[in-house]
Coordinates of C-alpha atoms in Angstrom, one line a residue:
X1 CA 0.0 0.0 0.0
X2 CA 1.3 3.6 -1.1
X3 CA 1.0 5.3 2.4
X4 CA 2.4 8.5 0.8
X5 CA -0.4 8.4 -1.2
X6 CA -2.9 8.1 1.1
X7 CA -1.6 10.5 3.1
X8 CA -1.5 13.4 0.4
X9 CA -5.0 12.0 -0.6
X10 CA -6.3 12.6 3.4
X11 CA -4.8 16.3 3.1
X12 CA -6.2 17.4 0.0
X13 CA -9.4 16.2 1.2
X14 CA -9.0 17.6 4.3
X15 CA -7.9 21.0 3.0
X16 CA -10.8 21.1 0.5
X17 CA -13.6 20.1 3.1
X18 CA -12.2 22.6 5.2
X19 CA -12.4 25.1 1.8
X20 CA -15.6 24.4 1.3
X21 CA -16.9 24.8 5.0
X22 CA -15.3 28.4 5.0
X23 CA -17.0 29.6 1.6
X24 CA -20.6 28.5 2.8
X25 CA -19.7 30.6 5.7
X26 CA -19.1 33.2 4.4
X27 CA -22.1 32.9 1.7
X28 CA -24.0 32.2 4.6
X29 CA -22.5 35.6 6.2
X30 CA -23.5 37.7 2.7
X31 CA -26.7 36.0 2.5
X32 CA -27.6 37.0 6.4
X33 CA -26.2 40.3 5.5
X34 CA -28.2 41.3 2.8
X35 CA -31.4 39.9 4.0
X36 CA -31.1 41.6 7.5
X37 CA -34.1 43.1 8.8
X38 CA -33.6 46.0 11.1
X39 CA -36.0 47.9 13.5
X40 CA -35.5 51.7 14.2
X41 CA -35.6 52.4 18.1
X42 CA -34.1 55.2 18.4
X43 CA -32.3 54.5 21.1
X44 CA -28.7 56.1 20.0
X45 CA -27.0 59.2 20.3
X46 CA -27.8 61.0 17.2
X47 CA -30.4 61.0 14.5
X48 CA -27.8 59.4 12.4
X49 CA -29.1 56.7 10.0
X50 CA -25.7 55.1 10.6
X51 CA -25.8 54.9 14.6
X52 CA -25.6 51.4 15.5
X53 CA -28.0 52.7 18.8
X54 CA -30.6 53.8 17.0
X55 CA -31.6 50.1 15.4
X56 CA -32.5 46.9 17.2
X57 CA -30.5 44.7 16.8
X58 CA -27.6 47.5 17.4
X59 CA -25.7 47.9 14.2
X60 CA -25.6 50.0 11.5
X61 CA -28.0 48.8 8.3
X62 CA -25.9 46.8 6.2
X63 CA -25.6 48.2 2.8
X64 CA -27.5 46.0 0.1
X65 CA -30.5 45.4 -2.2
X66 CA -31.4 42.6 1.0
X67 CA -31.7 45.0 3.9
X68 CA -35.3 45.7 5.2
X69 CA -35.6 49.3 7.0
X70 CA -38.2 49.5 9.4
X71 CA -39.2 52.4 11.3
X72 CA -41.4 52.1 14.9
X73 CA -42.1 53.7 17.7
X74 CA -41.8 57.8 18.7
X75 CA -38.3 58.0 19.3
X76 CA -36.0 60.1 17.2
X77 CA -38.8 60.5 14.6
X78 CA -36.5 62.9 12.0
X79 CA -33.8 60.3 11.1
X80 CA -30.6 61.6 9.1
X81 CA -30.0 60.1 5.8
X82 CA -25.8 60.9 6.0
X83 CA -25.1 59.6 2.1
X84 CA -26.7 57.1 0.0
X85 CA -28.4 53.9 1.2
X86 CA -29.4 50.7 -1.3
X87 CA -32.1 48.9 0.6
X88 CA -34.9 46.3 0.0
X89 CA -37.7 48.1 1.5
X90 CA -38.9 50.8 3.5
X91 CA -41.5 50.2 6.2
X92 CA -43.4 52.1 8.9
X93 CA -45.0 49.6 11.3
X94 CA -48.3 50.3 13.1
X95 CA -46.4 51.8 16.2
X96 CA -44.7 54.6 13.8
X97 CA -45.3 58.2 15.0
X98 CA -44.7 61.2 12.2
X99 CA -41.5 60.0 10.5
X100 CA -39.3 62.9 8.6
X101 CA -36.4 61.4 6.7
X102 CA -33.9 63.8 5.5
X103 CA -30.8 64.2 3.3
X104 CA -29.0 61.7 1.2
X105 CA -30.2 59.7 -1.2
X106 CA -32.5 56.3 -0.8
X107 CA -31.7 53.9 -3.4
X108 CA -34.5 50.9 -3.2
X109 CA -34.9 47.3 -4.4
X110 CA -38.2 44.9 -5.0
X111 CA -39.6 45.7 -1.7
X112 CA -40.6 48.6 -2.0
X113 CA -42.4 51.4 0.7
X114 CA -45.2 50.0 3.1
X115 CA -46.6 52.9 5.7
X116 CA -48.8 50.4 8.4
X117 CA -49.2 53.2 10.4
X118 CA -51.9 55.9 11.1
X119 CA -49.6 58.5 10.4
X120 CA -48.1 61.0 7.8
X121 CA -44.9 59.4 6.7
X122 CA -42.1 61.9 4.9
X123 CA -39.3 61.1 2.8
X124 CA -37.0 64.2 1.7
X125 CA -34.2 62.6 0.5
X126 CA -33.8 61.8 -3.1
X127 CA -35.6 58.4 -4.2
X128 CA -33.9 56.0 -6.6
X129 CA -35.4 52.9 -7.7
X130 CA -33.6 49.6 -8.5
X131 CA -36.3 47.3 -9.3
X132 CA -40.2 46.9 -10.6
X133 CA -41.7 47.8 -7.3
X134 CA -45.0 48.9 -5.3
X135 CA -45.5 51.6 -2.5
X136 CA -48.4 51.2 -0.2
X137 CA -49.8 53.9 1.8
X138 CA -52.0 50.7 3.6
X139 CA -52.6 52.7 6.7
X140 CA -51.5 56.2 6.5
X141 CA -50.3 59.0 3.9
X142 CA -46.7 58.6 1.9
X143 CA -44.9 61.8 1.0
X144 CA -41.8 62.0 -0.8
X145 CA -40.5 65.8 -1.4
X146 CA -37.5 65.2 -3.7
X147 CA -36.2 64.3 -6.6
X148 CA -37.4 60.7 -7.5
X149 CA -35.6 58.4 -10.4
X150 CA -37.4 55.3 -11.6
X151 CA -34.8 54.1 -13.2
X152 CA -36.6 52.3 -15.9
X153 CA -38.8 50.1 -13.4
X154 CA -42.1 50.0 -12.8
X155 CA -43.6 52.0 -9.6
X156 CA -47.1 50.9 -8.7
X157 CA -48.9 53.5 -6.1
X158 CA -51.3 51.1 -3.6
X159 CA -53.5 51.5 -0.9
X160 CA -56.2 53.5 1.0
X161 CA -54.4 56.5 2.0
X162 CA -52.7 59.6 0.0
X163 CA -49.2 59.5 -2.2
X164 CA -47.5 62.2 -2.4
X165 CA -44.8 62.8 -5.0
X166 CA -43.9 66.6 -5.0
X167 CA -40.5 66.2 -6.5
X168 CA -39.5 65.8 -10.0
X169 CA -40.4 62.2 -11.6
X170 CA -38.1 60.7 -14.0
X171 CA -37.4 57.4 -16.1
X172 CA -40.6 55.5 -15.1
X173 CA -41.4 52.5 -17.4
X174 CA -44.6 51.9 -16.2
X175 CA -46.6 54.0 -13.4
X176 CA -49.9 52.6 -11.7
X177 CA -52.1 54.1 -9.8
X178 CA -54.2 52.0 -8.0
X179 CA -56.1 51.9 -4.9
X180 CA -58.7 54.5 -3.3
X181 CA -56.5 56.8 -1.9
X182 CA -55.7 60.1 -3.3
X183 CA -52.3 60.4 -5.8
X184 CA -50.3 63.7 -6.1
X185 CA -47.2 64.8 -8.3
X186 CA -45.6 68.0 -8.2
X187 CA -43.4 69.9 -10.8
X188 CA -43.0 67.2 -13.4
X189 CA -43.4 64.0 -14.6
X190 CA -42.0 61.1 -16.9
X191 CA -42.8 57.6 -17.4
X192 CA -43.5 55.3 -20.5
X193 CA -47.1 54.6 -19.7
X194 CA -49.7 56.1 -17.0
X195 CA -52.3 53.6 -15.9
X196 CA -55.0 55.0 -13.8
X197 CA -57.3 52.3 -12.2
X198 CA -57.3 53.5 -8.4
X199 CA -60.9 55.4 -7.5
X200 CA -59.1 57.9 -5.6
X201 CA -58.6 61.2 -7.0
X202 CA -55.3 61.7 -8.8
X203 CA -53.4 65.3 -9.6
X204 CA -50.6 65.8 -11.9
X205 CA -49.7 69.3 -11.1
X206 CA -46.9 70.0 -13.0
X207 CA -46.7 68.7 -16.5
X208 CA -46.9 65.6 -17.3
X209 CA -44.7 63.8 -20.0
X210 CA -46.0 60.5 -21.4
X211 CA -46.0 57.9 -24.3
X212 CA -49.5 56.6 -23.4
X213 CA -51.8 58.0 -20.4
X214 CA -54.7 55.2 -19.8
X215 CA -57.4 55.6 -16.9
X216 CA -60.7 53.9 -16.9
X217 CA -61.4 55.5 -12.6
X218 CA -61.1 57.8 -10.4
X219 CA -61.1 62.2 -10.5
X220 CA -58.2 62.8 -12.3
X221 CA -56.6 66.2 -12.4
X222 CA -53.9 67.3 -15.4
X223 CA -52.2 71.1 -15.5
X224 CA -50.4 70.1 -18.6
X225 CA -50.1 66.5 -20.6
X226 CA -47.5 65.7 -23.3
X227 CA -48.8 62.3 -24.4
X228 CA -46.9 61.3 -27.5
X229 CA -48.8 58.0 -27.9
X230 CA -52.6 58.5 -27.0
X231 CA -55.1 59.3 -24.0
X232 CA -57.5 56.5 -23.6
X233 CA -60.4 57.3 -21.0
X234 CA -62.3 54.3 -20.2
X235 CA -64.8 53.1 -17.4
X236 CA -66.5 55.4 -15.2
X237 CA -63.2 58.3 -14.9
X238 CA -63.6 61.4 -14.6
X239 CA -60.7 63.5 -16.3
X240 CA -60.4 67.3 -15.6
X241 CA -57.8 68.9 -17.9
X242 CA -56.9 72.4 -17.1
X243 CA -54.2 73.6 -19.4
X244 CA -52.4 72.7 -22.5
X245 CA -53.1 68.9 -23.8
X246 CA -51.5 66.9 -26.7
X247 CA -53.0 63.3 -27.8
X248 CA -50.0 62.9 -30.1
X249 CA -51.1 61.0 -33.7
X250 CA -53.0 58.1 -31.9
X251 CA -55.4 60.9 -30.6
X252 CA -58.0 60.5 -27.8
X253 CA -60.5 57.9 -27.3
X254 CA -63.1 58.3 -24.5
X255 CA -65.4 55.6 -23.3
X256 CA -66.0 57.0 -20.1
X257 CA -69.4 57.3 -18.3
X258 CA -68.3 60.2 -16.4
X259 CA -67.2 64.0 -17.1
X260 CA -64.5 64.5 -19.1
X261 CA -63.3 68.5 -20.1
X262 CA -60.7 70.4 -21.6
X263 CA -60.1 73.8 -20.3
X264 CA -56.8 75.0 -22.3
X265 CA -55.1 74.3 -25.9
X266 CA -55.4 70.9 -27.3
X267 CA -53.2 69.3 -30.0
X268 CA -54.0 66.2 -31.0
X269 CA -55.4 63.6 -33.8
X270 CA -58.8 62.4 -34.0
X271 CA -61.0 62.6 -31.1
X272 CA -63.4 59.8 -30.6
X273 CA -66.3 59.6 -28.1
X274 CA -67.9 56.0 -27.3
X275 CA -69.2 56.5 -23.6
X276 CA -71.9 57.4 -22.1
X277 CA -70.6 60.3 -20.1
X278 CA -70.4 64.0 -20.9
X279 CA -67.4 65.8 -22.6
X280 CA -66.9 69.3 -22.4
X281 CA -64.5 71.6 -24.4
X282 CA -64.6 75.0 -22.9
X283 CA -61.5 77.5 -22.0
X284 CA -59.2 79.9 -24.2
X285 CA -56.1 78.2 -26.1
X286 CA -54.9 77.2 -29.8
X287 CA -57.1 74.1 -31.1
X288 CA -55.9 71.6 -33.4
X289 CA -57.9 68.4 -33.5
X290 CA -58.4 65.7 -35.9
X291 CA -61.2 64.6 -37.0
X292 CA -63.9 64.2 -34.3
X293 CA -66.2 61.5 -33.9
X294 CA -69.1 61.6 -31.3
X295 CA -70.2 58.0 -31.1
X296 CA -72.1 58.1 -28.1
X297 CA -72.4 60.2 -25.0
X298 CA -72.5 64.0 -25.0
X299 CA -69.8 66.6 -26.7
X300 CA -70.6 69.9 -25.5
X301 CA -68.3 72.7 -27.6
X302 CA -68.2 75.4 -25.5
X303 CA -64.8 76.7 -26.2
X304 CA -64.0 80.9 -26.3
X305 CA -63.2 80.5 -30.4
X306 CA -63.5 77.3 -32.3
X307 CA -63.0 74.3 -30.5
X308 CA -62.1 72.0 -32.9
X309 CA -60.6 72.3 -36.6
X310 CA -61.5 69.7 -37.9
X311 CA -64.5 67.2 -39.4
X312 CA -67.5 66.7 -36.6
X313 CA -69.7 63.3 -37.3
X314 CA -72.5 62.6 -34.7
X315 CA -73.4 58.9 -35.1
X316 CA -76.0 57.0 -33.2
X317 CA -76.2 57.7 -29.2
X318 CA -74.3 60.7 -30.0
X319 CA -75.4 64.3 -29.1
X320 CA -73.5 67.1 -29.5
X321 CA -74.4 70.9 -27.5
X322 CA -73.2 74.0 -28.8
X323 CA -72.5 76.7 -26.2
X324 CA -71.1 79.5 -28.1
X325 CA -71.0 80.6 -31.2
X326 CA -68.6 79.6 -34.1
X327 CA -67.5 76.0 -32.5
X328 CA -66.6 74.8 -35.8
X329 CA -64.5 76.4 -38.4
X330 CA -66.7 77.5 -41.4
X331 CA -64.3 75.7 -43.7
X332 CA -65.0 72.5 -41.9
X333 CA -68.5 69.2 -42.9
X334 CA -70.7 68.2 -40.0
X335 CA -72.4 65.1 -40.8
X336 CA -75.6 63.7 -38.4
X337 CA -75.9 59.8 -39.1
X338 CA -79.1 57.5 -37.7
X339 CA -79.7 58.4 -34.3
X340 CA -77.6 61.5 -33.6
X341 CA -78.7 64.7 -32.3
X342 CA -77.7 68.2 -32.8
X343 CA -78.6 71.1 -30.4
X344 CA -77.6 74.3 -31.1
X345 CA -77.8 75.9 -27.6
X346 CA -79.1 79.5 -28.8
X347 CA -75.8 79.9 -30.6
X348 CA -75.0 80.7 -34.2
X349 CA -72.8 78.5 -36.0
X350 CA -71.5 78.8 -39.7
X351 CA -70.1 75.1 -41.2
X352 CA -68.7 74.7 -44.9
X353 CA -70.9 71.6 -45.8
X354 CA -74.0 69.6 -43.8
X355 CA -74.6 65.6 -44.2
X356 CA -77.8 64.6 -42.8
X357 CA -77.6 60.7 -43.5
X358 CA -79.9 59.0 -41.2
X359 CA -83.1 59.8 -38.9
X360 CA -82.0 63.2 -36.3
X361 CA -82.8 65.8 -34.0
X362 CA -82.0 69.2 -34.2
X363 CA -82.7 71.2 -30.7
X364 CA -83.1 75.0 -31.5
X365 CA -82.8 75.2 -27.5
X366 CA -84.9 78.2 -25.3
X367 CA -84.1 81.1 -28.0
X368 CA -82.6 82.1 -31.1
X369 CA -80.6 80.1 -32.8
X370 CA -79.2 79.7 -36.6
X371 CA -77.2 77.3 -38.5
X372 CA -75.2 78.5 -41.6
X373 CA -73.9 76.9 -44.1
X374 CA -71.7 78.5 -46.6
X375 CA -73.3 79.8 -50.1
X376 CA -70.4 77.9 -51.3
X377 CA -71.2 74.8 -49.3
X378 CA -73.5 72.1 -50.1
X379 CA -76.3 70.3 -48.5
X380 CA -76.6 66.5 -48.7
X381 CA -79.8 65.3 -46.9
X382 CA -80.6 61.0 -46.9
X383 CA -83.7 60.5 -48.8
X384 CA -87.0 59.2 -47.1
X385 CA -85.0 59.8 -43.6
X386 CA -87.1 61.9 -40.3
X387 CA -85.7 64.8 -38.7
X388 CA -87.1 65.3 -35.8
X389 CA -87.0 69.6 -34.8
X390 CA -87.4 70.6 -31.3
X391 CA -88.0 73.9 -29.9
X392 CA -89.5 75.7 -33.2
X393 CA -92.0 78.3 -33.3
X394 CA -94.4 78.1 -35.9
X395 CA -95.0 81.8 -35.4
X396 CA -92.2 82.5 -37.0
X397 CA -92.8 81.4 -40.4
X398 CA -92.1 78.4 -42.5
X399 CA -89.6 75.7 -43.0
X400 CA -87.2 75.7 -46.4
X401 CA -84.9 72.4 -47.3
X402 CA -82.2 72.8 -49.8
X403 CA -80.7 75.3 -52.2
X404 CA -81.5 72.8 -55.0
X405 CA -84.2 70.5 -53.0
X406 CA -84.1 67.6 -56.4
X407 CA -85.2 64.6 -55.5
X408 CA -84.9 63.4 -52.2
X409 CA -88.7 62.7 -49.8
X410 CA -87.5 63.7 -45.9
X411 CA -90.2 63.6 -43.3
X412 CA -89.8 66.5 -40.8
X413 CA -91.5 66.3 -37.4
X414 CA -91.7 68.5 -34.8
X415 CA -91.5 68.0 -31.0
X416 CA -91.5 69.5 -28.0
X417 CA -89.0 69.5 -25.2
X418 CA -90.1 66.6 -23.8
X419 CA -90.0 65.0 -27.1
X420 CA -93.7 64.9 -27.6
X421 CA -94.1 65.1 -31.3
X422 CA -97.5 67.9 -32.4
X423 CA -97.1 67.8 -35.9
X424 CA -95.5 66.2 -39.0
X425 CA -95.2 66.6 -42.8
X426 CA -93.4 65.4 -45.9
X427 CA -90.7 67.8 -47.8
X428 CA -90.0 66.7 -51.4
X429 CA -89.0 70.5 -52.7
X430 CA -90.0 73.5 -51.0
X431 CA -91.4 74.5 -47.8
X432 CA -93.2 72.6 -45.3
X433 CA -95.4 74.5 -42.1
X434 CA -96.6 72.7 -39.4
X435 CA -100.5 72.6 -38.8
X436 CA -100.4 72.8 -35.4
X437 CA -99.3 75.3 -32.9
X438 CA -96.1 74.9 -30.6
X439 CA -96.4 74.7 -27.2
X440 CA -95.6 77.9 -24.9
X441 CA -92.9 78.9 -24.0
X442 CA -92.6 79.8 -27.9
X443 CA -88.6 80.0 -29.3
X444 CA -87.3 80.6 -32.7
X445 CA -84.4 79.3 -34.7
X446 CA -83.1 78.8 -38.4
X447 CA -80.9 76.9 -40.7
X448 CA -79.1 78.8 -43.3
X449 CA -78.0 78.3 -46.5
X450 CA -75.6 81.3 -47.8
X451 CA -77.5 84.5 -49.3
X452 CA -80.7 83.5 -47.1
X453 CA -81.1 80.3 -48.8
X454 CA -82.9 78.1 -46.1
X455 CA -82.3 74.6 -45.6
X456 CA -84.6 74.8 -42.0
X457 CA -86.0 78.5 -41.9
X458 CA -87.9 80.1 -40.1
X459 CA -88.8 83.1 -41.5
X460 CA -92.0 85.1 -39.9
X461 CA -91.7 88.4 -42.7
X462 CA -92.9 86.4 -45.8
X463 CA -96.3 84.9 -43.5
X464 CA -96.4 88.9 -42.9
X465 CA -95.9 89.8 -46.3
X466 CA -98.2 87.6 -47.7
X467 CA -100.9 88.5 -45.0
X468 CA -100.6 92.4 -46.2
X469 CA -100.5 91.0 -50.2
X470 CA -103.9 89.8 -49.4
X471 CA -105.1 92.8 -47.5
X472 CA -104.4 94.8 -50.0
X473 CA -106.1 93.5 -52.5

């Protein structure tokens, strides 16, 4: 038998075993390091984040993506953030008083910020994220006050209570809002996609730069969006925009059931309307829309100059309010399809071109109202379609169709305001008069067709004229 051998075999297994046993060690050391929770107590000298007094067990947080900061109790509530710290998670247990963090710089991994407590929890050092995270304000309110760096990840906003973000957002990939708690931003904004699905009311008031802003809940509240890739508005949200707005080429699509309205400039493609709620464009500011496409719900145009500049087609479900004059530019078609509804609101409105393409209602509304259309313009009405007219006074005259009527047979009824129809009749070319009167209160309103050529007018000086014709003779 070699002893030598077996001897040199022995070490080398000895030496490796006793390798091995060190390295798992001190993996087990990392490992314990970097998934260390610590509790604050405040129970050292200082505010210092790095006091090993102020944490149970004593000993300064270990620097890591592992660590897990949580903050109790009442003692030493204003911690000092000395330079930057990489951590898990942030945490305020239910025993947490007011907590003010200040200075450095918080750099944090996949866990995220939790507040279990009651109270108002503050952050004023810089945020950094290193991972797809969520912060949860289960218990009480999150406030962050400085600048905050998503670093590409995705930062969902949970929970019942408020979210405050005052700082400057930047590099988010993906930003939820969810929960019923309020959700606040400050000076400015940045992320890849907004997704709104929280019913608590949301403010972004600085401006807000985005590829695609999506929320289908909530209040939400915009100074200024930048949204190169769309708005979609979806569910029951309600969307308040108070300044400046651009939809970027994919537009804006609302299918809300609540309130939706623009109070500044808006730049954007095609505007399309498919819920049930009301949207309202209203405000001063530049307007330049795409087309705009009212497929259910309510548009109300109410807008101090025209509020849009482009095409306006009112398709079945959809009714459209005017509440100034000019919405449209006079260069620009209108078109009513089956089922729409056009109420002019007392206003005056001159269009290039009018489609009538299906059965529709035109409101004249509680006073005067007209609706020109250019001499150069052109009239297209369906044949053997019904418009419906509410709110005309037969006092004032007769009806006219067309500058040309040719061949088309329209049925025209008349209504009152609560839709209750009094009299009807057939237009094939010329002028059709109602043979019974309009209910009180009595209004008056016309359709024009350049150089007083009618499509629907009302024009009381030709009954008068022909009154005195007849007296004379």
């Amino acid at each position: 038998m070699d002893l030598g051998h077996i001897f040199s075999m022995r070490r080398i297994s000895y030496h490796t075993m006793r390798a091995a046993a060190l390295l798992a060690m001190g993996l087990l050391v990392v490992i314990n390091l970097q998934s260390a929770t610590y509790t604050w107590d405040g129970g050292g000298s200082n505010n210092n984040l790095s006091t090993a007094g102020n944490w149970n067990p004593d000993g300064a947080p270990a620097q890591g993506a592992g660590a897990d900061l949580i903050f109790a109790g009442s003692t030493r509530l204003s911690p000092a953030v000395e330079w930057g710290w990489t951590v898990k998670s942030l945490s305020f247990n239910s025993t947490a008083g007011a907590f003010t963090l200040t200075g450095g710089q918080f750099t944090i991994g996949t866990g995220g910020v939790t507040n279990n407590s009651t109270r108002t929890q503050t952050i004023q050092s810089q945020i950094a994220l290193s991972a797809n995270q969520t912060w949860n304000a289960a218990a009480g309110a999150i406030v962050s006050t400085d600048n905050f760096n998503g670093g590409n990840n995705t930062l969902t906003l949970a929970g019942s209570s408020a979210i405050t973000i005052s700082g400057q957002v930047s590099s988010v990939a993906t930003l939820n809002l969810t929960g019923s708690g309020s959700r606040t931003f400050g000076t400015q904004t940045t992320a890849s996609t907004v997704n709104i699905t929280g019913t608590g009311a949301s403010s972004f008031n600085g401006q807000l730069n985005v590829g695609t802003l999506n929320m289908s809940a909530g209040t939400n509240n915009f100074a200024n969006v930048q949204a190169t890739g769309g708005i979609n508005i979806s569910g029951s949200a309600n969307a308040n925009f108070t300044g400046p707005v651009t939809g970027g080429s994919s537009g804006m699509n609302i299918s809300s059931s609540g309130n939706v309205n623009f109070n500044g400039s808006i730049n954007s493609g095609s505007i399309t309307l498919n819920g049930s709620g009301t949207t309202t464009i209203s405000g001063n500011g530049s307007m330049s829309t795409g087309a705009v496409t009212v497929n259910n719900g309510t548009l109300v145009l109410d807008h101090n100059g025209a509020a849009i500049n482009s095409t306006l087609t009112v398709n079945n479900g959809g009714t459209v309010i005017f509440g100034q004059n000019n919405q449209i530019p006079n260069w620009q078609t209108v078109t009513l399809n089956e089922g729409s509804t056009l109420h002019l609101g007392n206003t005056s409105q001159t269009i290039a071109n009018l489609i009538i393409t299906g059965d529709s209602v035109i409101d004249f509304g509680e006073g005067g109202s007209q609706l020109n259309v250019q001499e150069w313009g052109n009239i297209s009405i369906a044949d053997g379609i019904t418009i419906t007219i509410v709110n005309w006074d037969d006092s004032k005259g007769d009806v006219f169709a067309g500058r040309n009527p040719g061949t088309p047979v329209v049925n025209i009824q008349y209504a009152d305001n609560n839709g209750n129809v009094y009299a009807t009749g057939t237009w094939g070319g010329g002028l059709i008069t109602p043979g019974a009167p309009v209910p009180e209160p009595a209004t008056y309103g016309f359709i024009m067709l350049g150089s007083g050529i009618a499509f629907f007018a009302w024009r009381r000086w030709q009954t008068a004229r022909k009154q005195a014709q007849a007296q004379h003779v």
